[in-house]
Short mmCIF file of C-alpha atoms in Angstrom, two decimals:
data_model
loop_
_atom_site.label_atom_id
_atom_site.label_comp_id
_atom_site.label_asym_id
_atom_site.label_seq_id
_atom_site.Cartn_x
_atom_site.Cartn_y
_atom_site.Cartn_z
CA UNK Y 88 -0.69 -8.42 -23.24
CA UNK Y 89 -0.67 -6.56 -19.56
CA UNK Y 90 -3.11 -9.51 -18.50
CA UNK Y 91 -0.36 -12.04 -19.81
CA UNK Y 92 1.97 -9.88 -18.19
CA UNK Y 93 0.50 -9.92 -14.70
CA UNK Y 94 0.04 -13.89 -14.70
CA UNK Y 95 3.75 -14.10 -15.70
CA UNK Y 96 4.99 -12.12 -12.84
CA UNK Y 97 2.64 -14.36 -10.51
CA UNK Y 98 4.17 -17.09 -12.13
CA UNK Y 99 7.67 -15.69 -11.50
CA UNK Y 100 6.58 -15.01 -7.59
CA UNK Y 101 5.29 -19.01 -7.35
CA UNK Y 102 8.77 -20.38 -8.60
CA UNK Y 103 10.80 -18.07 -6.29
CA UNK Y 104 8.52 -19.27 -3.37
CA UNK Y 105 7.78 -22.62 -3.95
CA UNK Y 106 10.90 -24.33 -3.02
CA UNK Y 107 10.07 -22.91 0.23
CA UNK Y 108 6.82 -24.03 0.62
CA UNK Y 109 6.31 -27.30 2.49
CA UNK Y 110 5.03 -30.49 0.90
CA UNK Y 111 1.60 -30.23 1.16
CA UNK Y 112 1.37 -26.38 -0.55
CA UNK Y 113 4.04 -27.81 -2.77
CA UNK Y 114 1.52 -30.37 -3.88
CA UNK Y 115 -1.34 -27.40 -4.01
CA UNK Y 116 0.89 -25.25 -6.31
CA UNK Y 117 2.27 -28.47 -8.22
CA UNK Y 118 -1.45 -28.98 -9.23
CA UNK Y 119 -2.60 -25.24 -9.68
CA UNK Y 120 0.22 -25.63 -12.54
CA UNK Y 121 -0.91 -29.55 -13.77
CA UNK Y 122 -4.52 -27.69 -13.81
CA UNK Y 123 -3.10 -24.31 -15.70
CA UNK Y 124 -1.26 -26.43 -18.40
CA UNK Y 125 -4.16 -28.98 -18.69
CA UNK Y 126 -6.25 -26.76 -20.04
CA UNK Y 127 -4.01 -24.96 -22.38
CA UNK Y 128 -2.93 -28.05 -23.65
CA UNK Y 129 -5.99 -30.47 -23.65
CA UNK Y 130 -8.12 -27.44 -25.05
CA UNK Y 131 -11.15 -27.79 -27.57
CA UNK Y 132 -8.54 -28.42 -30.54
CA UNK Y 133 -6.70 -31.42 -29.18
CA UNK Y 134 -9.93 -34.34 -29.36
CA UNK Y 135 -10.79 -33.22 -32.84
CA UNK Y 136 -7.13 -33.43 -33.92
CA UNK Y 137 -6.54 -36.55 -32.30
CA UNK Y 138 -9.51 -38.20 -33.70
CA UNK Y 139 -7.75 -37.00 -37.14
CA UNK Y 140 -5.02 -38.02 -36.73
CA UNK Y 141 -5.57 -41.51 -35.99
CA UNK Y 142 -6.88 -41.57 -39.69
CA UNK Y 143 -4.27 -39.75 -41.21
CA UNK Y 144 -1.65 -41.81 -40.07
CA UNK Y 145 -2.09 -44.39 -42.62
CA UNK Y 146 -2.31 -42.38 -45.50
CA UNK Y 147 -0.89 -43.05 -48.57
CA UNK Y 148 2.86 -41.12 -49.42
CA UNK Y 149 0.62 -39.65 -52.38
CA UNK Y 150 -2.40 -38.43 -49.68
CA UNK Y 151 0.16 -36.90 -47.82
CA UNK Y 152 2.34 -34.96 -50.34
CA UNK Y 153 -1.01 -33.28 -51.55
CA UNK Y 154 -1.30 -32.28 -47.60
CA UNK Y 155 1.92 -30.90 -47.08
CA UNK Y 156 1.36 -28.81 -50.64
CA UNK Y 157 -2.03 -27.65 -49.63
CA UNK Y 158 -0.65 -26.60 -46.03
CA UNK Y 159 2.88 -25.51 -47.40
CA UNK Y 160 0.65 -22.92 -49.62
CA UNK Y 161 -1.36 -21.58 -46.78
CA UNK Y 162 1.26 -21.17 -44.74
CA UNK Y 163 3.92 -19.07 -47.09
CA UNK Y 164 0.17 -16.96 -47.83
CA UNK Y 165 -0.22 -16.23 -43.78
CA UNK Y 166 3.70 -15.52 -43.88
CA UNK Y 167 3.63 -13.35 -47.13
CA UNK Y 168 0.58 -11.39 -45.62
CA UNK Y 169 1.19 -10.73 -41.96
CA UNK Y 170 4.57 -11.41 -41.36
CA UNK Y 171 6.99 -8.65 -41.63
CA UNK Y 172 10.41 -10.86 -42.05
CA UNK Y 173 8.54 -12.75 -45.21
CA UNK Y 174 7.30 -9.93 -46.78
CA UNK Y 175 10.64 -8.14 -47.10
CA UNK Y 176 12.54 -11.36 -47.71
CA UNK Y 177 9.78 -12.02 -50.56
CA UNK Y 178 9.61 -9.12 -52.45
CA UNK Y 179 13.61 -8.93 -51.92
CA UNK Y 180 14.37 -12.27 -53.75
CA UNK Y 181 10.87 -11.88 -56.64
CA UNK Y 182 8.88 -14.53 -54.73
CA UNK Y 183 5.23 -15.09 -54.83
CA UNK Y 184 3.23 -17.62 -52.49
CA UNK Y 185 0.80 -18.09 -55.10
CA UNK Y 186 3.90 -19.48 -58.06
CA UNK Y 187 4.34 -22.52 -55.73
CA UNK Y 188 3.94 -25.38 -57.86
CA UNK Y 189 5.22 -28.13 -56.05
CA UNK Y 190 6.94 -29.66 -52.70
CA UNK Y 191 10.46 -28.93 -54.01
CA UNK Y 192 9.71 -25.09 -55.10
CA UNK Y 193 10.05 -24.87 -51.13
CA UNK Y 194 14.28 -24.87 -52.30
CA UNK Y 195 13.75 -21.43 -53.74
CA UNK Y 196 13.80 -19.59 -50.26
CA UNK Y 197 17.01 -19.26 -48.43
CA UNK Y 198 17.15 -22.04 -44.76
CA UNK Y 199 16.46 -19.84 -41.45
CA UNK Y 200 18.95 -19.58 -38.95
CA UNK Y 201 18.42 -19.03 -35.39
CA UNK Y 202 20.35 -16.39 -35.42
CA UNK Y 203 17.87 -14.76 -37.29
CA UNK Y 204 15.08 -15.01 -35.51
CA UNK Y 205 17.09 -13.91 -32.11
CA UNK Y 206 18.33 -10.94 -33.76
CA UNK Y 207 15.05 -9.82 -34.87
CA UNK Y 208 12.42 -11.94 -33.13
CA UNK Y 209 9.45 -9.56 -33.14
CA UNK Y 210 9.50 -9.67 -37.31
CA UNK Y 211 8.47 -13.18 -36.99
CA UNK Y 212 5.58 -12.42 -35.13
CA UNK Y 213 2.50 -12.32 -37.74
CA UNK Y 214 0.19 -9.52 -37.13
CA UNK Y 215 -3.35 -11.70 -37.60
CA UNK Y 216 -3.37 -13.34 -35.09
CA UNK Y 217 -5.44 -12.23 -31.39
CA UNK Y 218 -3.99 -11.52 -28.91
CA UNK Y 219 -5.84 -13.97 -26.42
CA UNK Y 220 -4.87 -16.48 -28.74
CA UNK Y 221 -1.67 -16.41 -27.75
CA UNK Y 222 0.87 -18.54 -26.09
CA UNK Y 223 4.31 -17.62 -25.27
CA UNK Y 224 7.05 -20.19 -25.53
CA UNK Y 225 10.81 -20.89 -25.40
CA UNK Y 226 13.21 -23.22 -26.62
CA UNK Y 227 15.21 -25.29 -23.86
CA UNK Y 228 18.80 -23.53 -24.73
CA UNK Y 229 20.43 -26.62 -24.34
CA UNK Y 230 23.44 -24.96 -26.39
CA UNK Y 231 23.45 -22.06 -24.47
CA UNK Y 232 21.27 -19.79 -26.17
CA UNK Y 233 17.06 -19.67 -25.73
CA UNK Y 234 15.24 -18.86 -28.07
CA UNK Y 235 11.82 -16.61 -27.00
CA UNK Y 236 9.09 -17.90 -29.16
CA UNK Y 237 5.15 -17.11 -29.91
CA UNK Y 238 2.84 -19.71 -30.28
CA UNK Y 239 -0.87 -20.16 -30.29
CA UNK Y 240 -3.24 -22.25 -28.23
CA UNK Y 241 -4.43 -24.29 -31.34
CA UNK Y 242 -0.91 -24.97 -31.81
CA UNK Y 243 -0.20 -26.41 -28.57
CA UNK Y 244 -3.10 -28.58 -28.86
CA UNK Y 245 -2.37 -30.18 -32.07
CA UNK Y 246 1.02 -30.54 -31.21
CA UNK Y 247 0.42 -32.35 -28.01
CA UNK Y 248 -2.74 -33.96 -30.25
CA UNK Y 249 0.44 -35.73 -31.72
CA UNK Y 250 2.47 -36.42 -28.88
CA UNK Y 251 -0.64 -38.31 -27.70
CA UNK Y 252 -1.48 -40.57 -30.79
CA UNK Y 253 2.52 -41.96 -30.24
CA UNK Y 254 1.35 -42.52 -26.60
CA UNK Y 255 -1.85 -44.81 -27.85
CA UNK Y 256 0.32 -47.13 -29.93
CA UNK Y 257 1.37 -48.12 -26.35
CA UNK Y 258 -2.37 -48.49 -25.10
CA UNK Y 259 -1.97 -45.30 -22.80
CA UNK Y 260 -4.12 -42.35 -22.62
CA UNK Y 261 -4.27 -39.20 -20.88
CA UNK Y 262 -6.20 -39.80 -17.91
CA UNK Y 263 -3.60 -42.66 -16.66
CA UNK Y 264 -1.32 -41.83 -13.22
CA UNK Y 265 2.25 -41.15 -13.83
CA UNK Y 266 5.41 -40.64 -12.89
CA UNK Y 267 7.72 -37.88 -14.37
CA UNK Y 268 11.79 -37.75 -14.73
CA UNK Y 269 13.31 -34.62 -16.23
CA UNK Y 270 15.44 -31.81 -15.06
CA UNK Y 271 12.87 -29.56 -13.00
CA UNK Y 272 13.72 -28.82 -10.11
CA UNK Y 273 11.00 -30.08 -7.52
CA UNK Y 274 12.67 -29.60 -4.32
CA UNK Y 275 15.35 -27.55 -2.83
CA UNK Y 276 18.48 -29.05 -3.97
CA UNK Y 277 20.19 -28.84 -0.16
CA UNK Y 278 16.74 -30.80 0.83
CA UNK Y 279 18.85 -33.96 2.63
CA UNK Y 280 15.04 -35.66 3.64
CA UNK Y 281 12.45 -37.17 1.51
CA UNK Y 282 10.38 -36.10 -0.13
CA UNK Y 283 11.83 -35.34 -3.16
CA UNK Y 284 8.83 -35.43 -5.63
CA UNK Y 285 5.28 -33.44 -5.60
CA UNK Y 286 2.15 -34.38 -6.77
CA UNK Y 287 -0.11 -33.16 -9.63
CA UNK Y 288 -3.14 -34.05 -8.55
CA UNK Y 289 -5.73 -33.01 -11.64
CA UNK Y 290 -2.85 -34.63 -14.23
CA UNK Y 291 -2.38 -37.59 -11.90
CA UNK Y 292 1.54 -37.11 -12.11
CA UNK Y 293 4.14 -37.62 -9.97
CA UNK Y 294 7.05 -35.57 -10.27
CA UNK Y 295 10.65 -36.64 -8.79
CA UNK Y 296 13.70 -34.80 -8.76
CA UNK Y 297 16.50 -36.11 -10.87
CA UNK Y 298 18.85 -33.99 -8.29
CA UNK Y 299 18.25 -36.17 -5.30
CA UNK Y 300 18.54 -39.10 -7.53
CA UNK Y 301 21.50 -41.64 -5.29
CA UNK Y 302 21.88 -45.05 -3.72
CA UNK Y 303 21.27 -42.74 -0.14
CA UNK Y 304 17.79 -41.72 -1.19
CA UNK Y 305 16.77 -45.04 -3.34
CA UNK Y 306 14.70 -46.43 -0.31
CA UNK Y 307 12.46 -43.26 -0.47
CA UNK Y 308 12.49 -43.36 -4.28
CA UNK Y 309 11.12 -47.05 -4.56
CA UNK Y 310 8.89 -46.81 -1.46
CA UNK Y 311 6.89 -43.57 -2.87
CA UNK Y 312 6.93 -45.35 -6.12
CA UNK Y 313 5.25 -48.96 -4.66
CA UNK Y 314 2.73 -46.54 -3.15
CA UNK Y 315 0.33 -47.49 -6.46
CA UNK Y 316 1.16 -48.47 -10.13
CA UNK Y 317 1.95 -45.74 -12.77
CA UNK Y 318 0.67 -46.59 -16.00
CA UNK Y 319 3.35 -45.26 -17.58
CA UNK Y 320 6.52 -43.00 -17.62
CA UNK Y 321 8.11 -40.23 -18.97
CA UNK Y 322 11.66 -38.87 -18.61
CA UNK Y 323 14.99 -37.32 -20.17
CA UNK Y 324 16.66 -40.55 -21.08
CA UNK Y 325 19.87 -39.90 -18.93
CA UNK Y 326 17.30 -39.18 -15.85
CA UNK Y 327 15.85 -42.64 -16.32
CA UNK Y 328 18.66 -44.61 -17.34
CA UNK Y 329 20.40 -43.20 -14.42
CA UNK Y 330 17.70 -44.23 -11.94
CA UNK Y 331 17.30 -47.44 -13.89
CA UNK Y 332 20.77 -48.40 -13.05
CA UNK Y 333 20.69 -47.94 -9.25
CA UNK Y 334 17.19 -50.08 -9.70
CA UNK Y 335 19.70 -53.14 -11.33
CA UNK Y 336 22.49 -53.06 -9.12
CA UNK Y 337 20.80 -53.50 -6.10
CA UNK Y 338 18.38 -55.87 -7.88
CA UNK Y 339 14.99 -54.16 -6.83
CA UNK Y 340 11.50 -54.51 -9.12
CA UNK Y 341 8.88 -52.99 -8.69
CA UNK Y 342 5.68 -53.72 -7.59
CA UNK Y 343 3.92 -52.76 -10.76
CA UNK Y 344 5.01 -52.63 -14.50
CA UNK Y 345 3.93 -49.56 -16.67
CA UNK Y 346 2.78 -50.24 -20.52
CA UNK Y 347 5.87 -47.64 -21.19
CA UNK Y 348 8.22 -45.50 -20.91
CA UNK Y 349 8.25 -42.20 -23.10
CA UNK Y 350 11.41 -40.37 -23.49
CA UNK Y 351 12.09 -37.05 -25.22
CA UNK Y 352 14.58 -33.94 -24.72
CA UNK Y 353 17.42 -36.17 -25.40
CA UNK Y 354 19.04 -38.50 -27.71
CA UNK Y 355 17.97 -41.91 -26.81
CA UNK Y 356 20.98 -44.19 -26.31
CA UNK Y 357 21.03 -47.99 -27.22
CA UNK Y 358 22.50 -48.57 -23.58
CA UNK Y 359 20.32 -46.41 -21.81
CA UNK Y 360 17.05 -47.85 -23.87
CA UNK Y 361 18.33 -50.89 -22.52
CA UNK Y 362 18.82 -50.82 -19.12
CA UNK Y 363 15.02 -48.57 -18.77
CA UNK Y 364 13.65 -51.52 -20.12
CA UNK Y 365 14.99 -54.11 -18.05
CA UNK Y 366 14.46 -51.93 -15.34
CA UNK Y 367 10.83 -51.06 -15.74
CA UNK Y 368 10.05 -54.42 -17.82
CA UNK Y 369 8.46 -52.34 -19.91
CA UNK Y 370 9.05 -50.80 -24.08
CA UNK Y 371 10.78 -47.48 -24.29
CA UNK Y 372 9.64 -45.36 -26.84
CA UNK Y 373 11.50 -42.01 -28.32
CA UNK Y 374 9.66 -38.64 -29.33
CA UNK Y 375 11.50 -36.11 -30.96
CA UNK Y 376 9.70 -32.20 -30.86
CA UNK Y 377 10.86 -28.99 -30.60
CA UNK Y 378 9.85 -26.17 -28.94
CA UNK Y 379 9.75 -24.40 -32.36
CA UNK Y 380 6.83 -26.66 -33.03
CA UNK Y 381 8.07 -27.15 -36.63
CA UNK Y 382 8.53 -30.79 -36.66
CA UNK Y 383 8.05 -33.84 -34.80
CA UNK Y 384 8.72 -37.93 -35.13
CA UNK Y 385 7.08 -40.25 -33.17
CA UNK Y 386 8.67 -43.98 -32.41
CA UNK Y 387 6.84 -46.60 -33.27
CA UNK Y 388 6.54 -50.05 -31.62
CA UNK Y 389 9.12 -51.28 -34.24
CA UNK Y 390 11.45 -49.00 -33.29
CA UNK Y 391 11.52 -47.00 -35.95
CA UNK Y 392 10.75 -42.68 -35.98
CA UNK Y 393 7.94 -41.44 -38.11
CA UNK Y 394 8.09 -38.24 -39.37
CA UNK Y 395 4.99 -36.68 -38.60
CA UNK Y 396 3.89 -35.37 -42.00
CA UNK Y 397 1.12 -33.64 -40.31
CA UNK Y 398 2.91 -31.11 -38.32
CA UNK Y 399 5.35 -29.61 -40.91
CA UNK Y 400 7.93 -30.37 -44.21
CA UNK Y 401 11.42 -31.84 -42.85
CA UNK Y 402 14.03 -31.62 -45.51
CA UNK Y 403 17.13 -33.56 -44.63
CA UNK Y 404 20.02 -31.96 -46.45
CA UNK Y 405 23.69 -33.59 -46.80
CA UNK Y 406 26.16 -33.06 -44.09
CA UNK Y 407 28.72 -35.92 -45.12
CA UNK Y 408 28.70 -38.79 -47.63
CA UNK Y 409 26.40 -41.07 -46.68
CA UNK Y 410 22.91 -40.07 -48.31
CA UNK Y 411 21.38 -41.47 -45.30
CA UNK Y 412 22.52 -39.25 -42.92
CA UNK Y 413 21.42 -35.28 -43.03
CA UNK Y 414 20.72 -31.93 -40.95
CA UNK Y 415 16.99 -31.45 -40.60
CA UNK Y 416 15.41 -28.18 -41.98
CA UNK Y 417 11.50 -27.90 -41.61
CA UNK Y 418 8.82 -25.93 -42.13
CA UNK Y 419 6.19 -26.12 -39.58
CA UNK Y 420 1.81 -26.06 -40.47
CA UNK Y 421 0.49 -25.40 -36.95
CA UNK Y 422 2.05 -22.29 -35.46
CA UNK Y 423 0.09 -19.89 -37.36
CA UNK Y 424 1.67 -16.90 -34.94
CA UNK Y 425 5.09 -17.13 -36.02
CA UNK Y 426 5.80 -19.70 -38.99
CA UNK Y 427 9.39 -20.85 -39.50
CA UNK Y 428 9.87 -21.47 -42.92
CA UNK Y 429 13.23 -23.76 -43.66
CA UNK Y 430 14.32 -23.28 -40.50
CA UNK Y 431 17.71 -25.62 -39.56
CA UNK Y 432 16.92 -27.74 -36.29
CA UNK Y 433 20.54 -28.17 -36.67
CA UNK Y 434 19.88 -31.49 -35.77
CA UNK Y 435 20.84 -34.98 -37.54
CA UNK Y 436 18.84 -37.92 -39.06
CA UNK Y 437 19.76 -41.46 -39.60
CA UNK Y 438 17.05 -42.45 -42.28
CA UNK Y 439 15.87 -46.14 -42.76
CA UNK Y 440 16.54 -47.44 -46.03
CA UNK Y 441 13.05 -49.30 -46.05
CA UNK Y 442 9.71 -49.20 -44.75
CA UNK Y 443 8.39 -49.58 -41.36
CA UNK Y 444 6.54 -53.50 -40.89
CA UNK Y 445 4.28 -51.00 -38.80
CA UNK Y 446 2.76 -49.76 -42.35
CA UNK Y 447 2.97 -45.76 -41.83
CA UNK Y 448 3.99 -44.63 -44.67
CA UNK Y 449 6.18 -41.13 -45.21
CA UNK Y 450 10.05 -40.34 -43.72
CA UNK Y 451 10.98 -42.69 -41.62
CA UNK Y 452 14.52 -42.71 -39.48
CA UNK Y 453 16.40 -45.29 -37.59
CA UNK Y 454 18.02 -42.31 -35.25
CA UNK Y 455 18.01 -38.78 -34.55
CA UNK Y 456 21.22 -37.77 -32.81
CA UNK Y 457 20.39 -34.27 -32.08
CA UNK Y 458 22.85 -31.23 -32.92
CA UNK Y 459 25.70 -31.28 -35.40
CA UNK Y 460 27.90 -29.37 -32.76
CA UNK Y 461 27.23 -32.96 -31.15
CA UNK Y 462 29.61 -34.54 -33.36
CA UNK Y 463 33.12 -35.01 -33.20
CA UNK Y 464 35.45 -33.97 -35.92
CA UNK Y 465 38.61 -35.23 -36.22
CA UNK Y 466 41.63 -33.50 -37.59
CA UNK Y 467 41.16 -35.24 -41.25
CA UNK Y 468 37.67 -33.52 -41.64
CA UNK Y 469 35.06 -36.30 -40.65
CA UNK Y 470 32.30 -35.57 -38.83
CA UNK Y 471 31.53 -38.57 -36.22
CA UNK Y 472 28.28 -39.50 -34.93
CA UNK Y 473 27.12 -42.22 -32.31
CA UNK Y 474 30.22 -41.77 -30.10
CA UNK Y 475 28.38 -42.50 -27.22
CA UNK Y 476 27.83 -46.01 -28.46
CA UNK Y 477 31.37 -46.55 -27.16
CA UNK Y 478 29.92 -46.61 -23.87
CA UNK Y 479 27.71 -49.35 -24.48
CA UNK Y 480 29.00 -52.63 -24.15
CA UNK Y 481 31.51 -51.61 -21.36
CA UNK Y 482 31.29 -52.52 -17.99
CA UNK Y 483 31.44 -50.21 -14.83
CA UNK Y 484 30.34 -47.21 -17.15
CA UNK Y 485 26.75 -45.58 -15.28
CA UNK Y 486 26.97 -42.28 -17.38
CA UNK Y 487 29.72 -41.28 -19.96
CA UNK Y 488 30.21 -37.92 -21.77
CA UNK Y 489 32.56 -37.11 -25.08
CA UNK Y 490 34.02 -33.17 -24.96
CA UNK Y 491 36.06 -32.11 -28.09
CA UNK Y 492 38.14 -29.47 -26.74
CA UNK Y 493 40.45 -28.74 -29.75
CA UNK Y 494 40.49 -30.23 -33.12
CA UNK Y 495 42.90 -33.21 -32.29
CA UNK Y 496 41.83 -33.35 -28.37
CA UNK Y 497 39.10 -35.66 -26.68
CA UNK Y 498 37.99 -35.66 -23.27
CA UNK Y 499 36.03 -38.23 -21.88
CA UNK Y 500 34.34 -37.72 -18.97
CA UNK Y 501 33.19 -41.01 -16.95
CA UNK Y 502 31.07 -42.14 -13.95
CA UNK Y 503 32.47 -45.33 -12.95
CA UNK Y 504 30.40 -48.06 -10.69
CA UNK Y 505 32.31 -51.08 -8.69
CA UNK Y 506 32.30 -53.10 -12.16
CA UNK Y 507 34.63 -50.46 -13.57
CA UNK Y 508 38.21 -52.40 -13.80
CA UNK Y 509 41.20 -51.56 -16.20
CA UNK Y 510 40.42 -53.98 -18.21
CA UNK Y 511 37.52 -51.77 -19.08
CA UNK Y 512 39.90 -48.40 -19.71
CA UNK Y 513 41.98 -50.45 -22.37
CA UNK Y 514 38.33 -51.66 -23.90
CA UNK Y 515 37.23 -47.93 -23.90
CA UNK Y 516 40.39 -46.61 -25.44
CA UNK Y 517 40.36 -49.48 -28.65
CA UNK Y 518 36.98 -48.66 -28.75
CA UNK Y 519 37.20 -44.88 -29.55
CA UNK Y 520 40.80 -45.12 -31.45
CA UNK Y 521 38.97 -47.57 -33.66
CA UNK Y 522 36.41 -44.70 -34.44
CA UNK Y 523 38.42 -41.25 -34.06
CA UNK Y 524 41.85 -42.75 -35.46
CA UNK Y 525 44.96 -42.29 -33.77
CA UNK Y 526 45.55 -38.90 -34.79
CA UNK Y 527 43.56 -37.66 -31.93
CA UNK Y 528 44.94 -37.13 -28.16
CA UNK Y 529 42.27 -38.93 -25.51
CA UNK Y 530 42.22 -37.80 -22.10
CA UNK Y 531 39.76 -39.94 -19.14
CA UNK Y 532 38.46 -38.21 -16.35
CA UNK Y 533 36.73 -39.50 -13.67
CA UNK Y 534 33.86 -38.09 -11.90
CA UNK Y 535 31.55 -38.59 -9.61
CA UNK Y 536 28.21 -37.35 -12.02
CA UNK Y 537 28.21 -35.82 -15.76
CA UNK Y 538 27.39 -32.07 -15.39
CA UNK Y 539 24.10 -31.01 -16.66
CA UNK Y 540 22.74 -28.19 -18.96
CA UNK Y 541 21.05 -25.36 -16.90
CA UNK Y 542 17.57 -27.03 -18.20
CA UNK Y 543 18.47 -30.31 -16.50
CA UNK Y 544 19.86 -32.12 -19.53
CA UNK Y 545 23.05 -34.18 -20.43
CA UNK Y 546 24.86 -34.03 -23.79
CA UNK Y 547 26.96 -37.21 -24.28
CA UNK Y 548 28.62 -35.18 -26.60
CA UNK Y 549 29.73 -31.46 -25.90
CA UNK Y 550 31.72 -29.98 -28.82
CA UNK Y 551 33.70 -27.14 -27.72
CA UNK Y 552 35.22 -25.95 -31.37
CA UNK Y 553 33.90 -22.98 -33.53
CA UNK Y 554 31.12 -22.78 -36.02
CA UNK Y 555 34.08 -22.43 -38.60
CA UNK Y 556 35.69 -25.32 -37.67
CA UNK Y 557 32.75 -27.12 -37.32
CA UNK Y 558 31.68 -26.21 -40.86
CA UNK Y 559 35.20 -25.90 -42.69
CA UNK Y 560 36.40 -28.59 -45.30
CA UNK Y 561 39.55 -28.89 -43.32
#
């Protein structure tokens, strides 16, 4: 650990430095990092996985039950053996790894909080496991809290092993040039003067900064862009569809059009899938990981999200009356160093009430929505999801955000373009009224952009009630 240590604080130094540094030596330590995470991520595990995986994918709902039991079985054995929490919580409720019987024998342990593991996150940590074999990882804290993980190089190999096969059913590979939208920051955010990107040379990548992102700096944007064609593109989705609508309204394509876009970190909106794609002219396609490493689903061309069997169990447990709709607890395979068994994404599923025409068998979902404190509840007790669609078919809307502030008070945040009129207030108002009811005040503010999270990201819905009135009946 003191050689992990040392690299970390060197790490540290870089990222205090670098926005200092001018472009070129931005570009040097931009690809010093590409090169670091290439190999931890492209390691000897992540070609023999792939190559798996590609065959696994169309395996029968039977073949892949009898997986997830084999897997489930070693993985409660590693956790029973070497992992302090699951001992004591085993031999505390009479539970054996070797009694497991079948998939649903999984309901006999109690769901993992993340309060748990941040109270107590070194008895997660399994003892068998070498110490250059691992990885240390974080969750994004979107809600305010990160969560300081262990992980292991295999892991992070078969994980991105999965992230990858998505990526082929769009015909792209890993050695293609790219361009990259998300919340880093890749320049000094009082930088007034292009550029506002860096290069990663050995991952071909070009990384832009979603700060700098405004009809000022466009010109620079597109010009950098037109420089050569990008295979594809990745991106938060509010990044993106941001960028995409400065693109529209002042009717610029470009010179090149990538086989896709590949979104993640986010919840995908129909509006914002939309406008990327006329943008770009290319599909958009959604992946939804974790930094937990527990789960995964991949869109398909069709639209739909597979549950990737291969990675862990995802239970979807009720949150309201629609059977269709649940919270996501899972049980990861890979991350041998610190298993989460039932552990609550608290995030929420739409599932598909029929099979994909793609042929993959196993969950599939129409939507994931991300976290149920990003839902609104209105004074009668529902629990609303999709309240961003409001902003969908209005005009003059670029970005939109829902807050809840108190349990009968909305605030709704908008960034309004020259299209905005009051025609479309009255249309927003009928709009959410016909959704929240009328027992609910509704308060518009206007503003020139949505705030983001510390990690770059925008919720398009920010609940500010408590966990009990989240989770009361009332």
């Amino acid at each position: 650990m003191k050689g992990r240590g040392v690299m970390n604080f060197i790490r540290s130094f870089c990222s205090a430095v670098y926005p200092y540094l001018p472009p070129v030596l931005k570009d040097l330590a931009c690809s010093y990092e590409g090169y670091r995470l290439h190999r931890l991520r492209f390691g000897r595990q992540y070609g023999p996985t792939l190559d798996w995986l590609k065959k696994t994918q169309w395996w029968s709902a039977e073949q892949q039950r009898s997986y997830q039991l084999e897997m489930l079985r070693e993985t409660l054995e590693i956790a029973e053996t070497n992992v302090p929490y699951y001992r004591e919580l085993f031999r505390n409720i009479g539970f054996c790894s070797k009694d497991l019987k079948s998939l649903d024998d999984l309901e006999n342990l109690p769901v993992l909080k993340k309060s748990d593991i941040k109270n107590n996150p070194k008895a997660f940590v399994s003892v068998g496991e070498q110490a250059s074999e691992l990885v240390e990882n974080h969750t994004s804290g979107t809600t305010g809290t990160r969560l300081d993980l262990v992980t292991t190089r295999t892991c992070v190999q078969k994980y991105f092993a999965v992230a990858w096969r998505q990526r082929g059913w769009f015909d792209v590979d890993n050695g293609m040039a790219h361009a990259t939208f998300n919340g880093r920051t890749i320049v000094p955010l009082e930088q007034k003067h292009p550029p506002f990107w860096c290069h990663n040379k050995p991952g071909k990548q070009t990384l832009f900064s979603f700060y700098h992102i405004k009809p000022s700096n466009l010109k620079a944007y597109v010009e950098e862009l037109s420089r050569f064609p990008r295979q594809y593109i990745t991106g938060y989705p509010s990044i993106l569809h941001l960028f995409s609508n400065l693109l529209l309204e002042n009717r610029i394509e470009l010179p090149w059009r990538p086989k896709a876009i590949f979104t993640s970190s986010e919840t995908l909106l129909e509006n914002q899938r939309s406008a990327i794609a006329r943008a770009f002219r290319a599909p958009v396609a959604d992946y939804y990981g974790m930094g937990e490493q527990g789960i995964s689903a991949s869109q398909c061309p069709f639209g739909n999200y597979h549950f990737d069997f291969e990675v862990g169990i995802a239970e979807i447990l009720p949150i309201a009356e629609d059977p269709l709709v649940g919270k996501i607890v899972c049980t990861g395979f890979f991350n041998t160093a610190m298993p989460l068994i039932r552990y609550d994404t608290q995030d929420i599923v739409h599932l598909s009430e029929s099979d994909c025409p793609c042929g993959r068998k196993g969950l599939v979902a129409k939507g994931i929505d991300g976290r149920i404190d990003s839902y609104i509840k209105t004074p009668e007790g529902y629990l609303l999801g999709r309240l961003p669609g409001v902003f969908t078919r209005l005009d003059g809307v670029q970005e939109g955000q829902v807050v809840q502030t108190a349990i009968d008070n909305l605030l709704v945040r908008i960034v309004k373009t020259s299209a905005f009129s009051d025609e479309t207030l009255k249309q927003l108002y009928k709009a959410l009224r016909e959704r929240v009811g009328n027992s609910m005040k509704i308060q518009v503010e206007y503003l020139d952009q949505i705030p983001r999270e510390n990690n770059g990201k925008m919720r398009t819905v920010v609940s500010l009630l408590s966990k009990e009135q989240l989770y009361s009946d009332e």
